[in-house]
Coordinates of C-alpha atoms in Angstrom, one line a residue:
X1 CA 155.0 35.4 -17.4
X2 CA 153.6 31.5 -17.4
X3 CA 152.4 30.2 -21.2
X4 CA 152.4 26.5 -20.4
X5 CA 148.6 24.8 -21.0
X6 CA 147.3 25.1 -18.0
X7 CA 145.6 21.7 -17.1
X8 CA 142.2 21.1 -14.7
X9 CA 143.8 20.9 -10.6
X10 CA 140.6 19.6 -9.4
X11 CA 137.4 17.9 -11.3
X12 CA 135.0 18.0 -7.6
X13 CA 131.6 16.7 -7.1
X14 CA 129.6 20.1 -7.6
X15 CA 128.4 19.2 -3.6
X16 CA 131.7 19.1 -2.3
X17 CA 132.8 21.9 -4.1
X18 CA 130.1 24.5 -3.5
X19 CA 130.7 23.5 0.3
X20 CA 134.1 23.2 0.2
X21 CA 134.9 27.2 -1.0
X22 CA 131.8 28.7 0.8
X23 CA 133.8 26.7 4.4
X24 CA 137.2 28.4 3.2
X25 CA 135.0 31.9 2.1
X26 CA 133.9 32.0 6.2
X27 CA 137.2 31.1 7.8
X28 CA 138.7 33.8 5.4
X29 CA 136.3 36.1 7.1
X30 CA 135.2 37.0 2.7
X31 CA 131.7 36.3 3.7
X32 CA 131.3 39.0 6.9
X33 CA 128.8 41.7 5.5
X34 CA 131.3 44.2 6.5
X35 CA 129.8 47.2 8.9
X36 CA 126.3 48.4 8.2
X37 CA 125.3 51.5 6.8
X38 CA 122.5 54.2 8.1
X39 CA 119.9 54.7 5.1
X40 CA 116.6 57.2 5.1
X41 CA 113.6 54.5 5.7
X42 CA 112.1 55.9 2.0
X43 CA 115.3 54.3 0.1
X44 CA 115.4 50.6 1.8
X45 CA 112.9 48.8 0.1
X46 CA 115.5 45.5 -1.5
X47 CA 118.2 45.8 1.5
X48 CA 119.2 43.9 4.0
X49 CA 118.6 44.8 7.6
X50 CA 121.4 44.6 9.6
X51 CA 120.3 44.6 13.0
X52 CA 116.3 44.4 14.3
X53 CA 114.7 47.6 14.1
X54 CA 113.1 49.0 17.3
X55 CA 109.9 51.2 17.7
X56 CA 110.5 54.5 19.1
X57 CA 106.9 55.2 19.8
X58 CA 103.6 53.2 19.2
X59 CA 101.2 52.9 17.0
X60 CA 98.7 54.8 17.7
X61 CA 99.8 56.4 19.9
X62 CA 97.0 57.9 21.0
X63 CA 93.8 55.7 21.5
X64 CA 92.0 56.3 17.9
X65 CA 88.1 56.3 16.8
X66 CA 88.2 53.0 14.5
X67 CA 85.0 53.7 12.9
X68 CA 83.0 57.4 11.6
X69 CA 80.4 57.3 14.7
X70 CA 79.4 58.7 18.1
X71 CA 82.5 58.0 21.2
X72 CA 80.8 57.1 25.0
X73 CA 81.3 55.9 28.1
X74 CA 80.7 52.0 27.5
X75 CA 78.7 51.9 30.1
X76 CA 76.2 54.7 29.6
X77 CA 75.1 52.0 26.8
X78 CA 74.4 49.3 29.3
X79 CA 69.5 48.7 29.0
X80 CA 70.2 49.4 25.1
X81 CA 68.0 46.6 23.1
X82 CA 65.3 46.6 20.2
X83 CA 62.6 45.9 23.2
X84 CA 64.3 49.1 24.8
X85 CA 66.1 51.9 23.2
X86 CA 68.4 53.8 25.3
X87 CA 68.4 58.0 24.9
X88 CA 71.8 59.8 25.5
X89 CA 72.6 63.6 24.7
X90 CA 76.0 64.8 23.4
X91 CA 78.3 66.1 25.4
X92 CA 81.6 65.7 27.6
X93 CA 80.6 62.0 27.0
X94 CA 78.7 61.4 24.4
X95 CA 80.7 63.1 21.1
X96 CA 80.6 62.2 17.0
X97 CA 83.9 61.7 15.9
X98 CA 85.6 60.4 12.4
X99 CA 87.5 57.7 11.7
X100 CA 91.3 58.2 12.8
X101 CA 89.7 60.8 15.4
X102 CA 91.3 61.3 18.6
X103 CA 89.2 59.4 22.1
X104 CA 87.2 62.0 23.7
X105 CA 88.8 62.2 27.8
X106 CA 86.2 60.1 29.3
X107 CA 85.0 57.3 26.2
X108 CA 86.0 54.0 26.0
X109 CA 83.8 53.0 22.7
X110 CA 82.6 54.1 19.7
X111 CA 79.2 53.7 18.3
X112 CA 79.4 53.6 14.1
X113 CA 76.4 56.5 12.6
X114 CA 74.5 53.8 10.9
X115 CA 73.5 52.7 14.6
X116 CA 72.8 55.2 16.1
X117 CA 69.2 57.4 15.4
X118 CA 68.9 60.8 16.0
X119 CA 66.3 62.5 17.8
X120 CA 67.0 65.6 17.6
X121 CA 70.4 67.8 17.3
X122 CA 71.4 67.1 20.8
X123 CA 69.6 63.6 21.4
X124 CA 70.4 60.4 20.0
X125 CA 68.6 57.0 20.3
X126 CA 70.7 53.6 20.4
X127 CA 69.3 49.8 20.3
X128 CA 72.3 48.0 21.4
X129 CA 74.5 48.8 24.4
X130 CA 78.1 49.0 23.2
X131 CA 81.4 47.3 24.7
X132 CA 84.5 48.5 26.3
X133 CA 86.9 49.2 22.9
X134 CA 83.9 48.8 20.4
X135 CA 85.5 50.7 17.6
X136 CA 88.4 51.7 19.3
X137 CA 92.5 51.5 18.0
X138 CA 93.7 51.8 21.3
X139 CA 97.4 52.8 21.7
X140 CA 100.4 50.4 20.1
X141 CA 97.4 48.0 18.8
X142 CA 99.3 48.2 15.8
X143 CA 103.5 48.7 17.2
X144 CA 104.2 49.3 21.3
X145 CA 107.2 51.6 21.6
X146 CA 110.4 49.5 22.2
X147 CA 108.9 46.6 20.6
X148 CA 110.9 44.7 17.3
X149 CA 109.5 45.6 14.0
X150 CA 111.3 43.7 12.2
X151 CA 114.7 41.3 13.0
X152 CA 118.6 41.3 11.5
X153 CA 119.1 39.8 8.1
X154 CA 115.4 40.7 6.7
X155 CA 115.0 41.7 2.7
X156 CA 112.8 45.4 3.0
X157 CA 110.0 44.8 0.9
X158 CA 107.7 47.4 0.2
X159 CA 104.9 47.3 2.8
X160 CA 108.1 46.9 5.8
X161 CA 108.8 50.3 5.1
X162 CA 105.4 51.5 6.0
X163 CA 105.7 49.4 9.2
X164 CA 109.1 51.0 10.2
X165 CA 107.8 54.6 9.4
X166 CA 104.8 53.4 11.6
X167 CA 107.3 52.9 14.5
X168 CA 108.5 56.2 14.5
X169 CA 112.1 54.8 12.8
X170 CA 113.0 57.0 9.5
X171 CA 116.2 55.7 9.1
X172 CA 117.4 52.1 9.6
X173 CA 121.2 50.5 9.7
X174 CA 121.3 47.4 6.4
X175 CA 123.9 45.6 5.5
X176 CA 126.6 47.1 2.2
X177 CA 125.5 45.8 -1.1
X178 CA 128.3 43.7 -2.1
X179 CA 130.3 45.5 -4.6
X180 CA 131.5 42.9 -7.6
X181 CA 134.2 44.1 -10.3
X182 CA 133.9 42.0 -13.4
X183 CA 136.9 41.3 -15.3
X184 CA 135.9 40.0 -18.8
X185 CA 139.1 38.7 -20.9
X186 CA 140.6 37.9 -24.4
X187 CA 141.5 39.5 -27.3
X188 CA 138.7 38.7 -29.6
X189 CA 136.2 40.8 -27.3
X190 CA 134.5 43.5 -28.7
X191 CA 131.9 45.9 -27.0
X192 CA 128.3 45.6 -28.6
X193 CA 127.9 47.9 -31.2
X194 CA 131.8 47.6 -32.9
X195 CA 132.5 46.6 -35.9
X196 CA 132.8 42.7 -36.4
X197 CA 136.1 41.2 -37.8
X198 CA 136.1 37.2 -38.2
X199 CA 137.0 35.6 -35.2
X200 CA 135.3 38.9 -32.7
X201 CA 133.1 38.1 -30.2
X202 CA 130.9 40.7 -28.4
X203 CA 131.1 41.3 -25.3
X204 CA 127.7 40.8 -23.6
X205 CA 128.6 38.2 -21.3
X206 CA 129.7 41.4 -18.3
X207 CA 126.4 42.7 -18.3
X208 CA 124.8 39.7 -18.3
X209 CA 126.4 39.6 -15.0
X210 CA 125.6 43.1 -13.7
X211 CA 122.0 42.8 -14.4
X212 CA 122.5 39.1 -12.3
X213 CA 124.4 41.0 -9.4
X214 CA 121.9 43.7 -9.3
X215 CA 119.3 40.9 -9.5
X216 CA 120.2 39.4 -6.5
X217 CA 121.1 42.4 -4.1
X218 CA 125.2 43.5 -5.2
X219 CA 126.4 46.2 -6.8
X220 CA 128.7 45.7 -10.0
X221 CA 131.6 47.3 -10.5
X222 CA 132.5 47.0 -14.3
X223 CA 136.2 47.1 -15.3
X224 CA 136.3 47.2 -19.0
X225 CA 137.4 43.9 -21.2
X226 CA 141.2 43.0 -20.6
X227 CA 142.8 41.2 -23.8
X228 CA 144.9 38.1 -22.8
X229 CA 148.2 39.4 -21.3
X230 CA 149.1 37.6 -18.0
X231 CA 151.1 40.8 -16.2
X232 CA 147.8 43.2 -17.4
X233 CA 145.5 40.7 -16.2
X234 CA 147.8 40.7 -12.5
X235 CA 147.6 44.0 -12.9
X236 CA 143.6 44.8 -13.7
X237 CA 142.8 41.8 -10.4
X238 CA 144.5 43.5 -7.8
X239 CA 143.1 47.2 -8.9
X240 CA 139.6 45.6 -8.4
X241 CA 140.5 43.6 -5.4
X242 CA 141.1 46.3 -4.2
X243 CA 137.5 48.0 -5.1
X244 CA 135.7 45.4 -4.4
X245 CA 134.4 42.5 -2.6
X246 CA 134.2 40.0 -5.1
X247 CA 135.7 39.8 -8.5
X248 CA 134.6 38.1 -11.4
X249 CA 137.7 36.8 -14.0
X250 CA 135.4 35.9 -17.4
X251 CA 137.2 33.3 -19.8
X252 CA 140.3 32.5 -19.2
X253 CA 139.5 30.0 -17.0
X254 CA 140.3 26.6 -19.3
X255 CA 143.3 25.0 -20.6
X256 CA 144.0 26.7 -23.3
X257 CA 146.6 28.4 -24.0
X258 CA 145.9 31.4 -22.6
X259 CA 143.7 30.9 -20.2
X260 CA 145.1 32.5 -17.2
X261 CA 143.3 32.9 -14.3
X262 CA 143.8 29.7 -12.4
X263 CA 147.8 30.4 -13.0
X264 CA 146.6 33.9 -11.7
X265 CA 145.3 33.2 -8.8
X266 CA 147.6 30.1 -8.2
X267 CA 149.9 33.1 -8.3
X268 CA 148.2 35.5 -5.9
X269 CA 146.5 33.0 -3.3
X270 CA 145.0 29.9 -3.0
X271 CA 143.2 28.4 -6.0
X272 CA 140.7 26.1 -4.4
X273 CA 139.2 24.6 -7.2
X274 CA 139.6 24.2 -11.0
X275 CA 137.2 22.3 -12.6
X276 CA 134.2 21.0 -10.9
X277 CA 131.8 18.0 -12.0
X278 CA 129.4 19.7 -14.1
X279 CA 128.0 20.5 -17.9
X280 CA 128.0 22.5 -18.8
X281 CA 130.6 24.7 -17.2
X282 CA 133.4 22.0 -15.8
X283 CA 136.3 24.9 -16.0
X284 CA 135.2 27.1 -13.4
X285 CA 137.8 28.9 -11.2
X286 CA 137.1 28.4 -7.6
X287 CA 140.2 30.2 -5.4
X288 CA 140.5 32.9 -3.1
X289 CA 143.0 36.2 -3.3
X290 CA 143.8 39.0 -0.2
X291 CA 140.4 37.1 1.4
X292 CA 138.8 37.9 -1.1
X293 CA 137.0 35.1 -3.9
X294 CA 138.1 35.0 -7.2
X295 CA 136.5 33.4 -9.7
X296 CA 137.4 32.6 -12.7
X297 CA 133.8 32.4 -14.7
X298 CA 133.8 30.2 -18.2
X299 CA 133.8 32.6 -21.4
X300 CA 130.6 30.6 -22.6
X301 CA 126.9 32.5 -22.1
X302 CA 125.2 28.9 -20.4
X303 CA 128.7 27.7 -18.8
X304 CA 128.5 31.4 -17.5
X305 CA 125.7 31.1 -16.4
X306 CA 124.7 28.6 -14.4
X307 CA 128.3 29.1 -13.0
X308 CA 127.4 32.5 -11.4
X309 CA 124.1 31.2 -10.4
X310 CA 125.8 28.1 -8.4
X311 CA 128.9 29.5 -6.5
X312 CA 128.3 33.3 -7.4
X313 CA 124.6 33.6 -5.5
X314 CA 125.4 32.1 -2.8
X315 CA 128.9 34.1 -1.9
X316 CA 126.3 37.6 -2.3
X317 CA 123.0 36.1 -0.5
X318 CA 125.3 35.7 2.5
X319 CA 127.1 38.9 2.7
X320 CA 124.0 40.4 3.3
X321 CA 123.1 37.3 6.2
X322 CA 120.2 35.6 3.3
X323 CA 120.2 32.5 1.5
X324 CA 119.8 31.5 -2.0
X325 CA 115.9 32.0 -2.8
X326 CA 114.8 28.5 -4.2
X327 CA 113.2 27.7 -7.8
X328 CA 109.3 26.1 -7.3
X329 CA 109.5 23.0 -8.2
X330 CA 107.2 20.5 -10.7
X331 CA 106.6 17.2 -11.8
X332 CA 106.7 17.0 -15.4
X333 CA 107.3 14.4 -18.6
X334 CA 110.0 13.9 -20.6
X335 CA 108.7 14.1 -24.2
X336 CA 111.8 12.6 -25.7
X337 CA 115.2 10.7 -24.5
X338 CA 117.8 12.5 -22.2
X339 CA 120.8 10.7 -22.4
X340 CA 123.7 12.0 -19.3
X341 CA 127.3 11.3 -19.3
X342 CA 127.9 9.2 -15.7
X343 CA 130.1 11.4 -13.2
X344 CA 129.0 14.5 -14.7
X345 CA 125.7 16.4 -12.8
X346 CA 124.4 18.1 -16.4
X347 CA 121.7 20.7 -16.4
X348 CA 119.4 20.6 -18.9
X349 CA 117.3 22.8 -20.5
X350 CA 113.8 22.0 -21.3
X351 CA 110.3 23.8 -22.5
X352 CA 107.0 23.0 -20.9
X353 CA 103.4 22.9 -22.0
X354 CA 100.5 21.7 -20.2
X355 CA 99.4 19.1 -22.9
X356 CA 96.0 17.4 -21.3
X357 CA 96.5 16.2 -17.5
X358 CA 100.6 16.1 -18.6
X359 CA 103.5 18.9 -17.9
X360 CA 105.3 18.1 -21.6
X361 CA 108.9 18.6 -21.4
X362 CA 111.4 19.2 -24.5
X363 CA 115.0 19.3 -23.5
X364 CA 116.4 22.6 -25.4
X365 CA 120.1 22.8 -27.3
X366 CA 122.3 21.9 -25.0
X367 CA 125.2 23.6 -26.5
X368 CA 127.1 25.9 -23.5
X369 CA 127.6 29.0 -26.0
X370 CA 123.6 28.4 -27.1
X371 CA 122.4 31.8 -25.2
X372 CA 118.4 31.7 -27.1
X373 CA 118.7 28.2 -24.8
X374 CA 119.0 30.6 -22.0
X375 CA 116.3 32.5 -23.7
X376 CA 113.5 30.6 -24.5
X377 CA 114.1 27.7 -21.4
X378 CA 110.9 27.4 -18.7
X379 CA 112.9 24.6 -16.2
X380 CA 116.3 23.4 -15.8
X381 CA 116.4 19.1 -15.5
X382 CA 119.4 18.4 -13.3
X383 CA 120.6 15.6 -13.6
X384 CA 122.2 13.3 -11.2
X385 CA 126.3 12.2 -11.4
X386 CA 125.4 8.9 -11.9
X387 CA 122.9 8.8 -13.8
X388 CA 122.6 8.1 -17.5
X389 CA 119.5 10.6 -18.5
X390 CA 115.6 9.8 -18.8
X391 CA 113.5 7.9 -21.0
X392 CA 110.8 9.4 -23.3
X393 CA 107.9 9.6 -20.9
X394 CA 109.4 8.9 -17.6
X395 CA 108.5 11.8 -14.9
X396 CA 111.0 14.3 -13.3
X397 CA 111.3 16.8 -10.8
X398 CA 112.7 20.7 -12.5
X399 CA 113.3 24.1 -11.5
X400 CA 111.1 26.4 -12.8
X401 CA 112.0 29.5 -14.5
X402 CA 108.6 30.7 -15.7
X403 CA 105.6 31.0 -13.6
X404 CA 104.0 27.5 -13.7
X405 CA 100.5 29.0 -14.6
X406 CA 102.2 31.2 -17.4
X407 CA 103.5 27.9 -18.3
X408 CA 100.2 26.3 -18.6
X409 CA 99.3 28.7 -20.8
X410 CA 101.5 28.0 -23.5
X411 CA 100.4 26.0 -27.0
X412 CA 102.4 23.8 -27.7
X413 CA 103.7 23.3 -31.6
X414 CA 106.0 20.6 -32.4
X415 CA 107.7 20.1 -35.6
X416 CA 108.8 21.4 -38.6
X417 CA 110.3 24.4 -38.1
X418 CA 109.0 27.9 -39.9
X419 CA 109.8 31.6 -39.2
X420 CA 106.1 32.0 -39.3
X421 CA 105.6 30.8 -36.0
X422 CA 107.2 33.0 -34.3
X423 CA 105.7 36.1 -35.4
X424 CA 102.7 34.0 -34.4
X425 CA 104.0 33.8 -30.8
X426 CA 104.8 37.8 -31.2
X427 CA 101.0 38.2 -32.3
X428 CA 99.8 35.6 -29.3
X429 CA 101.5 37.6 -26.1
X430 CA 100.6 41.1 -27.3
X431 CA 97.0 39.5 -27.8
X432 CA 97.1 37.9 -24.3
X433 CA 100.5 39.0 -22.0
X434 CA 99.0 35.0 -19.7
X435 CA 99.8 33.3 -23.6
X436 CA 102.6 32.2 -25.5
X437 CA 104.4 29.3 -27.8
X438 CA 106.3 26.8 -27.2
X439 CA 107.7 25.9 -30.3
X440 CA 110.2 22.7 -31.1
X441 CA 112.2 21.4 -34.2
X442 CA 112.1 18.2 -35.1
X443 CA 110.8 18.3 -38.1
X444 CA 107.1 17.4 -39.6
X445 CA 107.3 13.1 -38.9
X446 CA 108.1 13.9 -35.7
X447 CA 105.7 16.2 -35.6
X448 CA 102.9 14.0 -36.0
X449 CA 104.1 11.3 -33.9
X450 CA 104.5 13.9 -31.4
X451 CA 100.6 14.1 -31.3
X452 CA 100.4 10.5 -31.8
X453 CA 101.3 10.4 -28.6
X454 CA 99.3 13.4 -26.6
X455 CA 102.6 15.8 -26.1
X456 CA 101.3 18.5 -28.2
X457 CA 98.3 20.7 -29.1
X458 CA 99.6 20.8 -33.3
X459 CA 102.4 19.8 -35.3
X460 CA 104.1 22.0 -38.1
X461 CA 104.0 19.6 -40.7
X462 CA 104.5 19.8 -45.0
X463 CA 105.0 16.9 -45.8
X464 CA 104.7 15.8 -50.1
X465 CA 103.1 12.8 -50.6
X466 CA 105.0 12.2 -53.6
X467 CA 102.1 9.5 -55.4
X468 CA 99.4 12.3 -55.3
X469 CA 101.6 15.1 -54.9
X470 CA 99.3 16.8 -51.5
X471 CA 100.2 17.5 -48.6
X472 CA 99.9 16.3 -45.5
X473 CA 96.6 14.7 -45.6
X474 CA 98.7 11.2 -46.4
X475 CA 100.0 11.5 -43.7
X476 CA 98.4 11.6 -41.5
X477 CA 95.9 8.9 -42.7
X478 CA 99.0 7.3 -42.1
X479 CA 100.6 7.6 -39.4
X480 CA 97.6 9.1 -37.5
X481 CA 94.7 6.5 -38.4
X482 CA 91.5 7.7 -36.4
X483 CA 93.1 10.1 -34.5
X484 CA 90.7 13.3 -34.1
X485 CA 92.9 15.8 -36.2
X486 CA 92.4 19.3 -38.0
X487 CA 94.6 20.0 -40.7
X488 CA 94.4 23.6 -41.2
X489 CA 97.3 25.8 -43.3
X490 CA 99.3 28.5 -42.0
X491 CA 101.1 29.8 -45.2
X492 CA 101.7 28.5 -48.8
X493 CA 105.9 29.5 -49.3
X494 CA 108.9 29.2 -52.1
X495 CA 111.3 26.2 -51.1
X496 CA 114.9 25.9 -53.0
X497 CA 118.5 26.4 -53.2
X498 CA 119.8 28.8 -50.8
X499 CA 123.7 30.2 -51.9
X500 CA 126.4 32.8 -51.5
X501 CA 125.9 36.4 -52.4
X502 CA 126.5 36.2 -56.4
X503 CA 126.1 32.4 -57.1
X504 CA 129.6 31.6 -57.1
X505 CA 129.5 27.4 -57.3
X506 CA 126.9 28.5 -60.3
X507 CA 124.3 26.6 -59.3
X508 CA 121.4 26.5 -61.2
X509 CA 119.4 23.7 -59.5
X510 CA 119.4 20.5 -57.0
X511 CA 121.7 18.5 -60.5
X512 CA 124.6 20.9 -59.9
X513 CA 124.9 20.0 -56.0
X514 CA 126.3 16.9 -57.2
X515 CA 129.5 18.3 -58.6
X516 CA 132.2 17.2 -56.9
X517 CA 133.1 20.8 -56.0
X518 CA 130.2 22.0 -54.5
X519 CA 129.0 20.9 -50.6
X520 CA 125.9 20.8 -49.3
X521 CA 124.0 21.2 -46.4
X522 CA 120.9 19.0 -45.5
X523 CA 118.0 19.4 -43.4
X524 CA 117.4 16.3 -40.3
X525 CA 115.5 13.4 -41.1
X526 CA 111.9 13.3 -40.5
X527 CA 111.7 17.6 -41.5
X528 CA 109.2 17.8 -44.8
X529 CA 112.2 20.2 -46.4
X530 CA 114.1 17.2 -46.1
X531 CA 111.0 15.0 -47.8
X532 CA 111.1 17.9 -50.6
X533 CA 115.0 17.1 -51.1
X534 CA 114.7 13.1 -51.0
X535 CA 111.8 13.3 -53.9
X536 CA 113.9 16.0 -55.8
X537 CA 117.1 13.7 -56.3
X538 CA 114.6 10.6 -57.2
X539 CA 112.9 12.8 -60.3
X540 CA 116.6 13.7 -61.3
X541 CA 117.6 10.3 -60.7
X542 CA 120.6 10.8 -57.8
X543 CA 122.3 9.1 -55.4
X544 CA 122.2 11.3 -52.2
X545 CA 125.3 9.3 -51.7
X546 CA 126.7 11.3 -55.0
X547 CA 126.2 14.9 -53.1
X548 CA 129.3 16.2 -50.3
X549 CA 127.0 17.2 -46.9
X550 CA 124.2 15.6 -47.0
X551 CA 124.5 14.1 -44.1
X552 CA 124.8 16.8 -42.6
X553 CA 121.7 17.6 -40.8
X554 CA 120.6 21.2 -39.1
X555 CA 117.3 21.4 -37.6
X556 CA 116.1 24.5 -38.5
X557 CA 115.4 26.9 -41.8
X558 CA 117.9 30.1 -40.0
X559 CA 120.7 27.5 -39.3
X560 CA 120.5 26.2 -43.2
X561 CA 121.2 29.3 -43.9
X562 CA 123.7 30.8 -41.5
X563 CA 125.9 27.5 -42.8
X564 CA 125.9 28.9 -46.1
X565 CA 126.5 32.0 -45.3
X566 CA 129.3 31.4 -43.1
X567 CA 131.0 29.1 -46.0
X568 CA 130.8 26.1 -44.3
X569 CA 128.4 24.9 -47.5
X570 CA 127.8 25.8 -50.9
X571 CA 124.5 25.2 -50.5
X572 CA 120.8 24.4 -48.6
X573 CA 117.8 23.8 -49.2
X574 CA 115.6 26.2 -47.9
X575 CA 112.9 28.8 -47.6
X576 CA 113.5 32.4 -49.8
X577 CA 112.4 33.9 -46.0
X578 CA 115.7 32.3 -44.2
X579 CA 118.0 33.4 -47.6
X580 CA 116.5 36.9 -47.6
X581 CA 117.9 37.5 -43.4
X582 CA 120.8 36.3 -44.7
X583 CA 121.6 38.4 -48.0
X584 CA 121.6 35.0 -50.0
X585 CA 120.7 34.0 -53.9
X586 CA 117.9 32.2 -53.3
X587 CA 117.3 29.1 -56.3
X588 CA 112.8 28.0 -56.5
X589 CA 112.4 24.9 -56.8
X590 CA 108.6 25.2 -56.1
X591 CA 105.6 26.2 -53.7
X592 CA 105.0 24.2 -50.1
X593 CA 102.0 24.5 -48.3
X594 CA 102.8 24.7 -44.5
X595 CA 100.1 23.5 -42.4
X596 CA 99.5 22.9 -38.6
X597 CA 97.9 19.4 -37.5
X598 CA 95.7 19.9 -34.9
X599 CA 94.7 17.7 -32.1
X600 CA 91.2 17.5 -32.2
X601 CA 90.6 17.2 -28.6
X602 CA 92.2 20.6 -28.3
X603 CA 90.6 22.4 -32.1
X604 CA 87.8 23.8 -29.1
X605 CA 89.5 24.8 -26.6
X606 CA 92.0 28.4 -26.0
X607 CA 95.5 26.5 -26.9
X608 CA 94.2 27.0 -30.7
X609 CA 91.2 29.3 -30.6
X610 CA 94.0 32.2 -29.6
X611 CA 96.4 30.7 -33.3
X612 CA 93.5 30.9 -35.3
X613 CA 92.2 35.2 -34.0
X614 CA 95.9 35.4 -34.6
X615 CA 95.5 33.8 -37.9
X616 CA 93.0 36.1 -38.9
X617 CA 94.9 39.4 -37.7
X618 CA 95.3 41.0 -40.8
X619 CA 98.5 42.8 -39.4
X620 CA 100.3 39.8 -38.5
X621 CA 99.4 37.5 -42.0
X622 CA 101.3 41.4 -43.2
X623 CA 104.4 40.8 -41.1
X624 CA 105.1 36.8 -42.5
X625 CA 104.6 38.6 -45.9
X626 CA 106.6 41.4 -44.7
X627 CA 109.9 38.2 -44.6
X628 CA 109.4 36.7 -48.2
X629 CA 108.2 34.2 -50.2
X630 CA 104.9 33.7 -48.5
X631 CA 101.4 33.3 -50.1
X632 CA 98.6 33.6 -47.3
X633 CA 96.1 32.9 -49.0
X634 CA 94.1 30.1 -47.0
X635 CA 95.6 31.2 -43.9
X636 CA 93.9 29.8 -41.1
X637 CA 91.4 28.2 -43.7
X638 CA 90.6 24.3 -42.9
X639 CA 92.0 21.9 -45.1
X640 CA 91.0 18.4 -43.8
X641 CA 89.6 16.9 -40.7
X642 CA 89.4 13.9 -39.1
X643 CA 86.0 12.6 -35.8
X644 CA 86.0 17.2 -35.6
X645 CA 82.9 19.5 -35.6
X646 CA 84.2 22.1 -37.2

């Protein structure tokens, strides 16, 4: 059994890897759809025609009345006018018909009932002549027998099924759904719902893959978790090859001691590429075994999804005779600098929002293991191999992951993080399914600067002025002089020290953070919590350099709580709600005011008025209170304004 560490066999540019791999698969016959399946038309939505569909009957198959009225011979009506009405009698050449009735023999037109004036039960008068085939659906008007209704390689939509059935066809030949075997690997993997031990990882990638495969028209075959044992993995791979058209081995594609995918594919077949110049997703393995594609998909979820979209989707679509659908694109303005490495094509997830006349794009966390970044993303930015990134304010083309109209209904909140914003976003969506809230966590000062640059509708802020003891106003006056804004309160919240359950280090206050046996996790520069922390240290006469971990920064209260809960730090500054969420001890240091600073030009727009409506909702307030440590006594109240009529 191979035990030596594997290295990357290649580091191909993306387009070269995709093109070369698809050419290899075509040569192997791996992209051929296979023998067609004949299925009932009513079951064919979402399938792809394997050959053209021809009508076996015409539709309609008889001359049919297209209106309620009287079927006539057009020649009998000639000469009728407003000044010279013509009278006709019902009979073999003038017959009352309803829409859809067969046209009586000898008749070639229908006069709408609205244009008929009955003189008696048997006689009627008209004031306009009919033209031949007026208001008549002639034989084959829609479909003519033997006519092609649909071509081959056509993705069947609901109305396509109606057209096929109208042509007298009850069964249709379709390409078989590509069978895709999903083979997750790793000793650390456990099934969802299992008890978690240190080092265990919930296996959810294969569930994501299955949903993606179905969305692309394939048939997923889940084979269960395989431990990191070479011979067992080999056995499972051979089983998968016997059952499937495509095999995906998830994890084990990198260069670790237990990463066997590349070696296994190489033993049983051919490795076309091991490593592609993309970020994330570099350690992908592209191979062929028994003339079937076998792909080693990286284990990190963001890398895995990107690998699926770049390399697996084209194979599944090609086997159905289809091209991968192109995502819609939009031109956006980058809200802050994005740095990228030369020589690698990087894919960056973005949050979008319409702010004024600009569609603003804010990068989301770029970690390959951040599944939530995929959930939150509105768009994807591709940074070419030879581009080092983009400057703030630069315009770029992005691929949309969410409808543009929905993006344009998004309220953009940039600034300090608070859990109440997440609840607000959920309530906002419940009130109006078109609306959403985008929250970027860059700290209070970062939020006010975003307002200054015109990049947000409002900013979350809780900046304490040391001289006055007041919140936010002094900073706004200094950073946004003369800028029309409205400061509206969201919550008051308890700030304090988060420590492990039972407080094993016996931390009682800020002064204990300077002890040599205590490690600390801080918030980022510009965060209101960081400002408060520095204020408290100054009050205690403590030098920040005396605190172990002072330079370690996190961007949210929950990230600080997670660091403490995991043992990576003994203490951190955060809110009570974060401590309760992760079952930590909380040592209060005081109450602070958390406000939303609203750009004045948006105060009267739906972006903000919808938020105010949510703040006034008793159910929203109760949901926030339930988190713990929140007081909503001024929620929705204007605390200060400048240049805006409120």
